[in-house]
Tab-separated table of C-alpha atoms and ligand atoms in Angstrom:
chain	number	residue	atom	x	y	z
C	327	UNK	CA	-12.092	-50.408	9.262
C	328	UNK	CA	-11.120	-51.675	12.730
C	329	UNK	CA	-12.869	-49.585	15.379
C	330	UNK	CA	-10.671	-49.072	18.419
C	331	UNK	CA	-12.077	-48.353	21.857
C	332	UNK	CA	-11.430	-44.675	22.761
C	333	UNK	CA	-11.923	-43.741	26.407
C	334	UNK	CA	-12.952	-40.146	27.298
C	335	UNK	CA	-12.668	-39.131	31.012
C	336	UNK	CA	-15.605	-37.210	32.278
C	337	UNK	CA	-15.966	-33.930	34.139
C	338	UNK	CA	-17.975	-34.000	37.281
C	339	UNK	CA	-20.742	-31.371	37.068
C	340	UNK	CA	-23.430	-30.514	39.579
C	341	UNK	CA	-26.899	-30.623	37.890
C	342	UNK	CA	-29.542	-29.708	40.378
C	343	UNK	CA	-29.032	-31.638	43.557
C	344	UNK	CA	-26.817	-34.305	41.999
C	345	UNK	CA	-23.324	-34.662	40.579
C	346	UNK	CA	-23.138	-36.021	37.067
C	347	UNK	CA	-20.183	-37.369	35.142
C	348	UNK	CA	-20.263	-35.816	31.717
C	349	UNK	CA	-18.345	-35.295	28.407
C	350	UNK	CA	-19.094	-32.621	25.774
C	351	UNK	CA	-20.732	-34.161	22.698
C	352	UNK	CA	-18.169	-32.658	20.228
C	353	UNK	CA	-15.360	-34.774	21.818
C	354	UNK	CA	-17.442	-37.847	21.377
C	355	UNK	CA	-18.335	-37.190	17.762
C	356	UNK	CA	-14.647	-36.420	16.996
C	357	UNK	CA	-13.515	-39.691	18.632
C	358	UNK	CA	-16.045	-41.583	16.591
C	359	UNK	CA	-16.037	-39.697	13.307
C	360	UNK	CA	-12.518	-38.143	13.310
C	361	UNK	CA	-10.568	-41.021	14.890
C	362	UNK	CA	-12.909	-43.810	13.739
C	363	UNK	CA	-13.268	-45.310	17.232
C	364	UNK	CA	-15.921	-46.492	19.541
C	365	UNK	CA	-16.234	-43.877	22.287
C	366	UNK	CA	-16.698	-44.861	25.934
C	367	UNK	CA	-17.127	-42.354	28.697
C	368	UNK	CA	-14.976	-42.835	31.743
C	369	UNK	CA	-16.469	-41.753	35.121
C	370	UNK	CA	-14.010	-39.665	37.152
C	371	UNK	CA	-13.982	-41.841	40.279
C	372	UNK	CA	-10.264	-41.430	41.040
C	373	UNK	CA	-10.116	-45.115	41.884
C	374	UNK	CA	-6.828	-46.837	41.107
C	375	UNK	CA	-8.433	-50.299	40.557
C	376	UNK	CA	-10.890	-48.736	38.055
C	377	UNK	CA	-7.938	-47.076	36.243
C	378	UNK	CA	-6.112	-50.444	35.869
C	379	UNK	CA	-9.166	-51.969	34.315
C	380	UNK	CA	-9.696	-48.968	32.050
C	381	UNK	CA	-6.122	-48.994	30.711
C	382	UNK	CA	-6.563	-52.700	30.047
C	383	UNK	CA	-9.883	-52.082	28.262
C	384	UNK	CA	-9.065	-49.128	25.905
C	385	UNK	CA	-7.030	-48.681	22.820
C	386	UNK	CA	-6.552	-45.004	23.478
C	387	UNK	CA	-7.655	-42.034	25.625
C	388	UNK	CA	-8.831	-38.652	24.527
C	389	UNK	CA	-8.528	-36.009	27.264
C	390	UNK	CA	-11.172	-33.366	26.665
C	391	UNK	CA	-11.278	-29.705	27.457
C	392	UNK	CA	-13.181	-28.252	30.378
C	393	UNK	CA	-13.975	-24.859	31.892
C	394	UNK	CA	-12.458	-26.233	35.126
C	395	UNK	CA	-8.765	-25.844	35.965
C	396	UNK	CA	-6.172	-28.262	37.218
C	397	UNK	CA	-5.722	-27.576	40.914
C	398	UNK	CA	-2.389	-25.644	41.209
C	399	UNK	CA	-0.956	-27.793	43.969
C	400	UNK	CA	-0.385	-30.418	41.284
C	401	UNK	CA	2.279	-28.167	39.781
C	402	UNK	CA	3.456	-26.090	42.696
C	403	UNK	CA	1.409	-23.169	41.480
C	404	UNK	CA	0.112	-20.289	43.525
C	405	UNK	CA	-3.309	-21.002	45.155
C	406	UNK	CA	-6.149	-20.322	42.833
C	407	UNK	CA	-8.156	-17.157	43.111
C	408	UNK	CA	-11.472	-17.197	44.934
C	409	UNK	CA	-14.178	-18.569	42.647
C	410	UNK	CA	-11.907	-20.572	40.339
C	411	UNK	CA	-13.684	-23.589	38.981
C	412	UNK	CA	-11.867	-26.844	39.789
C	413	UNK	CA	-12.733	-30.500	39.342
C	414	UNK	CA	-11.003	-32.452	42.054
C	415	UNK	CA	-12.527	-35.778	40.848
C	416	UNK	CA	-11.252	-35.199	37.291
C	417	UNK	CA	-7.782	-34.344	38.538
C	418	UNK	CA	-7.815	-37.457	40.746
C	419	UNK	CA	-8.656	-39.565	37.705
C	420	UNK	CA	-6.895	-38.043	34.673
C	421	UNK	CA	-3.501	-37.252	36.385
C	422	UNK	CA	-2.740	-40.826	37.545
C	423	UNK	CA	-4.324	-42.190	34.363
C	424	UNK	CA	-1.969	-40.144	32.157
C	425	UNK	CA	1.025	-41.527	34.022
C	426	UNK	CA	-0.163	-45.077	33.423
C	427	UNK	CA	-0.977	-44.430	29.689
C	428	UNK	CA	2.375	-42.891	28.911
C	429	UNK	CA	4.328	-45.553	30.702
C	430	UNK	CA	2.421	-48.391	28.974
C	431	UNK	CA	2.420	-46.715	25.522
C	432	UNK	CA	-1.363	-46.369	25.253
C	433	UNK	CA	-2.240	-43.724	22.663
C	434	UNK	CA	-3.117	-40.390	24.250
C	435	UNK	CA	-4.517	-37.213	22.767
C	436	UNK	CA	-4.938	-34.157	25.035
C	437	UNK	CA	-7.145	-31.191	24.171
C	438	UNK	CA	-7.036	-27.866	26.044
C	439	UNK	CA	-7.419	-28.909	29.694
C	440	UNK	CA	-6.133	-32.275	28.597
C	441	UNK	CA	-3.039	-30.607	27.026
C	442	UNK	CA	-2.448	-28.845	30.435
C	443	UNK	CA	-2.920	-32.028	32.352
C	444	UNK	CA	-0.291	-33.995	30.496
C	445	UNK	CA	2.222	-31.145	30.942
C	446	UNK	CA	1.515	-31.116	34.640
C	447	UNK	CA	1.838	-34.910	35.015
C	448	UNK	CA	5.201	-34.828	33.171
C	449	UNK	CA	6.492	-32.119	35.531
C	450	UNK	CA	5.660	-28.902	33.782
C	451	UNK	CA	3.956	-25.755	35.059
C	452	UNK	CA	0.987	-23.604	34.036
C	453	UNK	CA	0.233	-19.902	33.809
C	454	UNK	CA	-3.117	-19.467	35.596
C	455	UNK	CA	-4.049	-16.256	33.894
C	456	UNK	CA	-2.185	-16.052	30.577
C	457	UNK	CA	-3.606	-12.628	29.749
C	458	UNK	CA	-2.005	-11.099	32.842
C	459	UNK	CA	1.537	-12.306	31.979
C	460	UNK	CA	3.602	-9.504	30.440
C	461	UNK	CA	4.287	-10.221	26.779
C	462	UNK	CA	1.495	-12.794	26.443
C	463	UNK	CA	-1.779	-12.131	24.724
C	464	UNK	CA	-5.344	-12.763	25.826
C	465	UNK	CA	-6.223	-16.353	24.814
C	466	UNK	CA	-9.687	-16.359	26.234
C	467	UNK	CA	-12.741	-16.937	24.082
C	468	UNK	CA	-14.623	-14.047	22.562
C	469	UNK	CA	-17.627	-12.736	24.570
C	470	UNK	CA	-20.313	-14.313	22.472
C	471	UNK	CA	-22.991	-16.978	22.587
C	472	UNK	CA	-22.470	-17.787	18.942
C	473	UNK	CA	-20.462	-21.047	19.002
C	474	UNK	CA	-19.240	-20.682	15.425
C	475	UNK	CA	-17.729	-17.359	16.531
C	476	UNK	CA	-16.455	-18.715	19.840
C	477	UNK	CA	-14.847	-21.763	18.249
C	478	UNK	CA	-13.843	-20.030	15.012
C	479	UNK	CA	-10.292	-19.095	14.047
C	480	UNK	CA	-8.742	-16.794	16.647
C	481	UNK	CA	-5.041	-16.616	15.934
C	482	UNK	CA	-2.255	-18.251	13.907
C	483	UNK	CA	0.158	-20.815	15.327
C	484	UNK	CA	3.543	-21.373	13.730
C	485	UNK	CA	4.409	-24.996	13.144
C	486	UNK	CA	7.899	-26.046	14.365
C	487	UNK	CA	10.336	-27.182	11.694
C	488	UNK	CA	10.233	-30.920	11.501
C	489	UNK	CA	6.987	-31.089	13.574
C	490	UNK	CA	4.457	-33.776	13.011
C	491	UNK	CA	1.851	-31.095	12.156
C	492	UNK	CA	4.125	-29.547	9.484
C	493	UNK	CA	4.596	-33.027	8.007
C	494	UNK	CA	0.889	-33.845	8.045
C	495	UNK	CA	-0.153	-30.488	6.588
C	496	UNK	CA	2.762	-29.432	4.469
C	497	UNK	CA	2.676	-25.851	5.720
C	498	UNK	CA	4.281	-23.722	8.438
C	499	UNK	CA	1.239	-22.068	10.033
C	500	UNK	CA	-2.411	-22.741	10.775
C	501	UNK	CA	-5.292	-20.698	12.219
C	502	UNK	CA	-6.663	-22.076	15.482
C	503	UNK	CA	-9.436	-21.272	17.925
C	504	UNK	CA	-8.694	-20.115	21.442
C	505	UNK	CA	-10.806	-20.871	24.562
C	506	UNK	CA	-8.480	-20.892	27.497
C	507	UNK	CA	-7.195	-18.699	30.319
C	508	UNK	CA	-4.454	-21.055	31.538
C	509	UNK	CA	-1.439	-22.146	29.464
C	510	UNK	CA	2.036	-23.597	29.590
C	511	UNK	CA	4.438	-21.706	31.771
C	512	UNK	CA	7.126	-24.401	31.563
C	513	UNK	CA	7.030	-27.251	29.124
C	514	UNK	CA	7.872	-30.486	30.883
C	515	UNK	CA	11.102	-32.240	29.983
C	516	UNK	CA	10.556	-34.693	27.080
C	517	UNK	CA	7.644	-32.782	25.587
C	518	UNK	CA	8.600	-31.228	22.147
C	519	UNK	CA	6.840	-28.065	21.060
C	520	UNK	CA	4.965	-28.607	17.821
C	521	UNK	CA	3.325	-25.159	17.526
C	522	UNK	CA	3.686	-21.675	19.039
C	523	UNK	CA	1.276	-18.730	19.171
C	524	UNK	CA	2.539	-15.340	18.050
C	525	UNK	CA	3.321	-14.441	21.755
C	526	UNK	CA	5.437	-17.612	22.058
C	527	UNK	CA	2.934	-19.590	24.112
C	528	UNK	CA	3.266	-23.350	23.351
C	529	UNK	CA	0.049	-24.481	21.619
C	530	UNK	CA	0.907	-28.127	20.707
C	531	UNK	CA	3.458	-30.677	21.717
C	532	UNK	CA	4.386	-34.295	21.096
C	533	UNK	CA	6.038	-36.676	23.581
C	534	UNK	CA	8.790	-38.261	21.546
C	535	UNK	CA	10.105	-40.320	24.449
C	536	UNK	CA	6.811	-41.858	25.114
C	537	UNK	CA	6.615	-45.513	23.912
C	538	UNK	CA	3.229	-44.789	22.319
C	539	UNK	CA	1.465	-41.886	20.529
C	540	UNK	CA	1.231	-38.944	22.903
C	541	UNK	CA	0.091	-35.636	21.409
C	542	UNK	CA	-1.696	-32.633	22.735
C	543	UNK	CA	-3.056	-29.270	21.532
C	544	UNK	CA	-4.205	-26.175	23.442
C	545	UNK	CA	-6.894	-25.352	20.844
C	546	UNK	CA	-10.084	-27.262	19.995
C	547	UNK	CA	-9.639	-29.533	16.903
C	548	UNK	CA	-12.876	-31.414	17.864
C	549	UNK	CA	-14.910	-28.392	16.895
C	550	UNK	CA	-16.393	-29.195	13.407
C	551	UNK	CA	-13.274	-31.281	12.711
C	552	UNK	CA	-14.668	-32.350	9.388
C	553	UNK	CA	-14.199	-28.759	8.105
C	554	UNK	CA	-10.563	-28.452	9.210
C	555	UNK	CA	-7.546	-30.164	7.634
C	556	UNK	CA	-5.396	-29.871	10.827
C	557	UNK	CA	-8.189	-31.360	12.963
C	558	UNK	CA	-8.638	-34.206	10.508
C	559	UNK	CA	-4.930	-34.872	10.553
C	560	UNK	CA	-4.694	-34.900	14.349
C	561	UNK	CA	-7.653	-37.226	14.807
C	562	UNK	CA	-6.527	-39.523	11.935
C	563	UNK	CA	-3.052	-39.913	13.520
C	564	UNK	CA	-4.599	-40.560	16.932
C	565	UNK	CA	-7.052	-43.044	15.450
C	566	UNK	CA	-4.330	-44.832	13.516
C	567	UNK	CA	-2.273	-45.250	16.730
C	568	UNK	CA	-5.347	-46.625	18.526
C	569	UNK	CA	-5.973	-49.029	15.685
C	570	UNK	CA	-2.394	-50.264	15.781
C	571	UNK	CA	-2.830	-51.020	19.466
C	572	UNK	CA	-6.065	-52.808	18.828
C	573	UNK	CA	-4.472	-55.000	16.129
C	574	UNK	CA	-1.538	-55.810	18.393
C	575	UNK	CA	-3.939	-56.823	21.177
C	576	UNK	CA	-5.940	-58.944	18.755
C	577	UNK	CA	-2.906	-60.947	17.734
M	371	LIG	N1	-9.973	-24.291	32.006
M	371	LIG	C1	-8.706	-24.340	31.264
M	371	LIG	C2	-8.900	-25.197	29.962
M	371	LIG	C3	-9.799	-24.502	29.057
M	371	LIG	C4	-10.695	-25.388	28.233
M	371	LIG	O1	-10.513	-26.607	28.169
M	371	LIG	N2	-11.683	-24.751	27.562
M	371	LIG	C5	-12.754	-25.519	26.878
M	371	LIG	C6	-14.029	-25.462	27.620
M	371	LIG	C7	-15.281	-25.889	26.926
M	371	LIG	C8	-15.116	-27.001	25.936
M	371	LIG	O2	-14.964	-28.188	26.376
M	371	LIG	O3	-15.010	-26.722	24.716
M	371	LIG	C9	-8.271	-22.944	30.884
M	371	LIG	O4	-9.096	-22.011	31.084
M	371	LIG	O5	-7.154	-22.769	30.354
């Protein structure tokens, strides 16, 4: 099968005295095994000339999750609390990159932080502490070092009538994991909710008006994707869109 090139933007993390650009391995294995691509890691240099070359190089972009948060000035949010983890370099890379990808119809899959980034770029807003919003639940991960527990099923999401997920899965609800403190406060115009948590928080959306595949989920389908039908469906759809772009570019 044709292997499209899937770019994954890095977080910038301090390891000892030096900054490193890094991506969690589970995103890489899901891009390769779940979407059938060749994964390339994209350094978060925030350089426009690099972004142009990257958009010309890739067949799709997977925006991974991260413990860091989008800086609130990008969506007119209140200043972050003292000690909030940000990643200025990632923001400076992914936010302009998303705009280019959507405009040019390059397939885009956002996961967790990536889900939040796309909403911000398209003009939406985020809750910074979902668990403190009246009526919303606590969506943070369980206090455990056991990853199977941390990334295991946490709550159901209802699939919107006519959603891609409902069509892919043939059901109206799935269980998802939950490892996030921030969430969608206002869904950007043009983004169509695909799934909602029990408290009404948007947990997945598609971007119908985008010329290409543009989909994002708040949960973590990359975690043991091979054991989860919804994860497999999401990565297959993303991989198929990337393959279609590859085939068009090969013509
Ligand atoms: N920081 C944001 C996004 C949360 C997120 O992406 N969590 C995953 C971190 C670890 C991993 O990559 O699996 C928020 O708190 O909402």
